[in-house]
XYZ file of C-alpha atoms in Angstrom:
237
model
C 0.000 0.000 0.000
C 1.677 3.275 -1.096
C 2.048 6.132 1.337
C -0.695 8.719 0.932
C 0.461 11.945 -0.600
C -0.118 15.227 1.121
C -3.367 16.839 0.055
C -2.415 19.648 -2.324
C -5.880 19.983 -3.855
C -7.040 22.541 -1.311
C -7.851 26.077 -2.343
C -4.917 28.528 -2.000
C -6.686 30.440 0.761
C -6.945 27.330 2.951
C -4.822 27.903 6.079
C -1.687 25.785 6.438
C -2.879 24.587 9.844
C -6.059 23.192 8.269
C -4.060 21.268 5.647
C -1.853 19.826 8.380
C -4.930 18.682 10.307
C -6.338 17.006 7.202
C -3.033 15.277 6.463
C -2.771 14.116 10.079
C -6.217 12.503 9.881
C -5.408 10.789 6.579
C -2.031 9.512 7.775
C -3.464 8.033 10.967
C -6.264 6.351 8.984
C -3.738 4.923 6.506
C -1.603 3.560 9.354
C -4.657 1.768 10.726
C -5.211 0.089 7.355
C -1.566 -0.987 7.134
C -1.670 -2.368 10.679
C -4.518 -4.695 9.659
C -2.345 -6.115 6.869
C 0.625 -6.565 9.205
C -1.457 -8.354 11.831
C -2.848 -10.726 9.189
C 0.688 -11.671 8.123
C 1.785 -12.054 11.748
C -1.141 -14.404 12.377
C -0.306 -16.412 9.243
C 3.266 -16.813 10.484
C 2.071 -18.548 13.666
C 0.556 -21.389 11.608
C 3.926 -22.659 10.415
C 5.615 -25.598 12.125
C 8.602 -25.321 9.755
C 10.191 -28.741 10.077
C 11.037 -29.314 6.428
C 12.822 -27.386 3.690
C 9.697 -26.537 1.697
C 7.827 -25.163 4.688
C 10.879 -23.220 5.842
C 11.139 -21.616 2.399
C 7.458 -20.627 2.526
C 7.852 -19.214 6.023
C 10.936 -17.256 4.971
C 9.054 -15.678 2.060
C 6.250 -14.627 4.398
C 8.759 -13.363 6.951
C 10.607 -11.234 4.391
C 7.314 -9.788 3.135
C 6.337 -8.984 6.709
C 9.719 -7.321 7.326
C 9.333 -5.150 4.233
C 5.871 -4.009 5.316
C 7.185 -3.249 8.804
C 9.920 -1.037 7.414
C 7.349 0.849 5.343
C 5.091 1.178 8.394
C 7.972 2.572 10.453
C 8.921 5.126 7.803
C 5.278 6.137 7.469
C 5.022 6.378 11.263
C 7.912 8.825 11.427
C 6.226 10.983 8.781
C 2.950 10.871 10.722
C 4.708 11.751 13.961
C 6.306 14.766 12.275
C 2.938 15.891 10.905
C 1.363 15.575 14.346
C 4.197 17.564 15.911
C 3.406 20.410 13.480
C -0.308 20.292 14.236
C -1.375 23.874 14.894
C -4.288 24.567 17.207
C -5.772 27.997 17.649
C -8.954 26.916 19.408
C -9.846 24.438 22.143
C -11.429 21.958 19.730
C -8.218 21.926 17.680
C -6.244 20.869 20.736
C -8.783 18.136 21.487
C -8.446 16.794 17.944
C -4.647 16.928 18.141
C -4.698 14.908 21.361
C -7.187 12.430 19.869
C -5.024 11.835 16.781
C -1.868 11.500 18.850
C -3.564 8.935 21.089
C -4.814 7.026 18.033
C -1.289 7.073 16.609
C 0.201 5.633 19.794
C -2.460 2.924 19.933
C -1.517 1.863 16.409
C 2.180 1.685 17.217
C 2.003 -0.788 20.100
C 0.160 -3.588 18.216
C 2.549 -3.121 15.284
C 5.603 -3.408 17.536
C 4.157 -6.487 19.250
C 3.431 -8.059 15.848
C 7.064 -7.509 14.855
C 8.311 -9.140 18.057
C 5.857 -12.043 17.738
C 6.732 -12.794 14.115
C 10.487 -12.623 14.697
C 9.999 -14.805 17.765
C 8.402 -17.421 15.511
C 11.521 -17.502 13.350
C 13.800 -17.687 16.395
C 11.806 -20.637 17.767
C 12.281 -22.477 14.476
C 16.029 -21.995 14.685
C 16.165 -22.883 18.384
C 14.223 -26.091 17.727
C 16.674 -27.123 15.009
C 19.612 -26.490 17.337
C 18.035 -28.499 20.161
C 17.510 -31.408 17.763
C 21.156 -31.278 16.762
C 20.532 -29.882 13.288
C 22.364 -27.030 11.653
C 20.579 -23.937 10.472
C 19.653 -23.582 6.799
C 22.186 -22.031 4.433
C 21.741 -18.264 4.398
C 20.350 -18.109 7.929
C 23.350 -16.216 9.289
C 22.414 -13.030 7.413
C 18.785 -13.421 8.414
C 19.867 -13.889 12.033
C 21.898 -10.688 11.930
C 18.916 -8.794 10.516
C 16.581 -10.388 13.073
C 18.926 -9.280 15.858
C 18.806 -5.709 14.594
C 15.012 -5.720 14.231
C 14.369 -7.171 17.688
C 16.696 -4.778 19.488
C 15.203 -1.764 17.682
C 11.614 -2.912 18.211
C 12.150 -3.716 21.870
C 13.596 -0.240 22.387
C 10.563 1.329 20.724
C 8.147 -0.855 22.697
C 9.663 0.322 25.977
C 9.515 4.035 25.168
C 7.799 5.902 28.017
C 5.139 7.302 25.679
C 3.830 3.768 25.119
C 4.175 2.599 28.746
C 0.487 2.519 29.665
C -0.417 0.717 26.420
C 2.042 -2.192 26.598
C 0.585 -5.424 27.976
C 2.372 -8.295 29.694
C 2.076 -10.563 26.642
C 4.153 -8.151 24.570
C 6.792 -7.918 27.293
C 6.914 -11.699 27.692
C 7.337 -12.195 23.938
C 10.086 -9.569 23.877
C 11.870 -11.247 26.791
C 11.651 -14.683 25.158
C 12.897 -13.348 21.830
C 15.810 -11.709 23.628
C 16.687 -14.956 25.430
C 16.596 -17.128 22.299
C 18.494 -14.541 20.285
C 21.300 -14.338 22.830
C 21.566 -18.129 22.891
C 21.828 -18.324 19.109
C 24.357 -15.500 18.959
C 26.491 -17.231 21.593
C 26.508 -20.403 19.482
C 26.855 -18.653 16.116
C 30.445 -19.792 15.364
C 29.473 -23.473 15.455
C 25.903 -23.154 14.168
C 26.762 -21.752 10.780
C 28.906 -23.225 8.059
C 29.852 -19.831 6.682
C 32.300 -21.259 4.158
C 29.500 -23.215 2.477
C 27.991 -19.946 1.319
C 31.272 -18.769 -0.163
C 31.382 -15.620 1.947
C 34.482 -13.461 1.926
C 36.409 -12.676 5.101
C 35.124 -9.088 4.877
C 31.524 -10.316 4.794
C 32.128 -12.614 7.760
C 33.685 -9.741 9.703
C 30.706 -7.474 8.958
C 28.232 -10.131 10.121
C 30.226 -10.742 13.305
C 30.217 -7.024 14.094
C 26.445 -6.786 13.597
C 25.880 -9.724 15.912
C 28.209 -8.226 18.524
C 26.397 -4.888 18.422
C 23.023 -6.607 18.784
C 24.266 -8.670 21.719
C 25.708 -5.607 23.473
C 22.448 -3.691 22.992
C 20.432 -6.484 24.581
C 22.291 -6.693 27.865
C 19.603 -5.356 30.165
C 16.701 -7.363 31.564
C 13.329 -6.461 30.063
C 11.016 -4.969 32.674
C 7.752 -3.113 32.661
C 8.505 0.494 31.641
C 8.022 3.185 34.255
C 4.852 5.201 33.890
C 4.383 8.767 34.899
C 4.968 12.237 33.483
C 7.373 11.717 30.634
C 6.471 14.744 28.558
C 9.851 16.346 29.250
C 11.912 13.273 28.485
C 10.215 11.356 25.723
C 7.462 11.980 23.261
């Protein structure tokens, strides 16, 4: 789904603040539509057992599609957040609408972030199961693991932002904690889990992957806890 363009069809005399309000409404509505698509893919991902090559390939295709949509959602979210920050209100009802749209925006973000964690957790469980059964990971998994590490650490950080504190439920925190645990275990075993040479990777590529894994591991050192609620308007929007 393409990002909606700003509405430039308004008459020249239309105040800039009114155009910003209209764009804010449209962006929030479009995010809601995209969230529905993301949640459908996340639900589809939970139906995979992934114990054979064909099913793993199908899961990987779904996972990559989900990841692409998430990146688009995140870019779109930043645009929406910028539009909301420029929302001008001259009257009381304008401020009420601004607060309503900002609340709607935050309520869209938390399910999206949880869907990202849940879907990546599904992939991590597949890998963990293979390791526990004494099997190696599929060829090409090392790059996917590095990307998964980056996604999980970024998403967990977003999920624990103070502005989302009152909206995050225990299920999301538990999934984030489990993903963090499995990820750290896989990273710790990475040298023996992957036959890097079988993919014909250069030493430079191996070094880059190792650095990405190390950064992800360092970023995930703290224990996941319920974020602190309270007045955070001066520290985090």
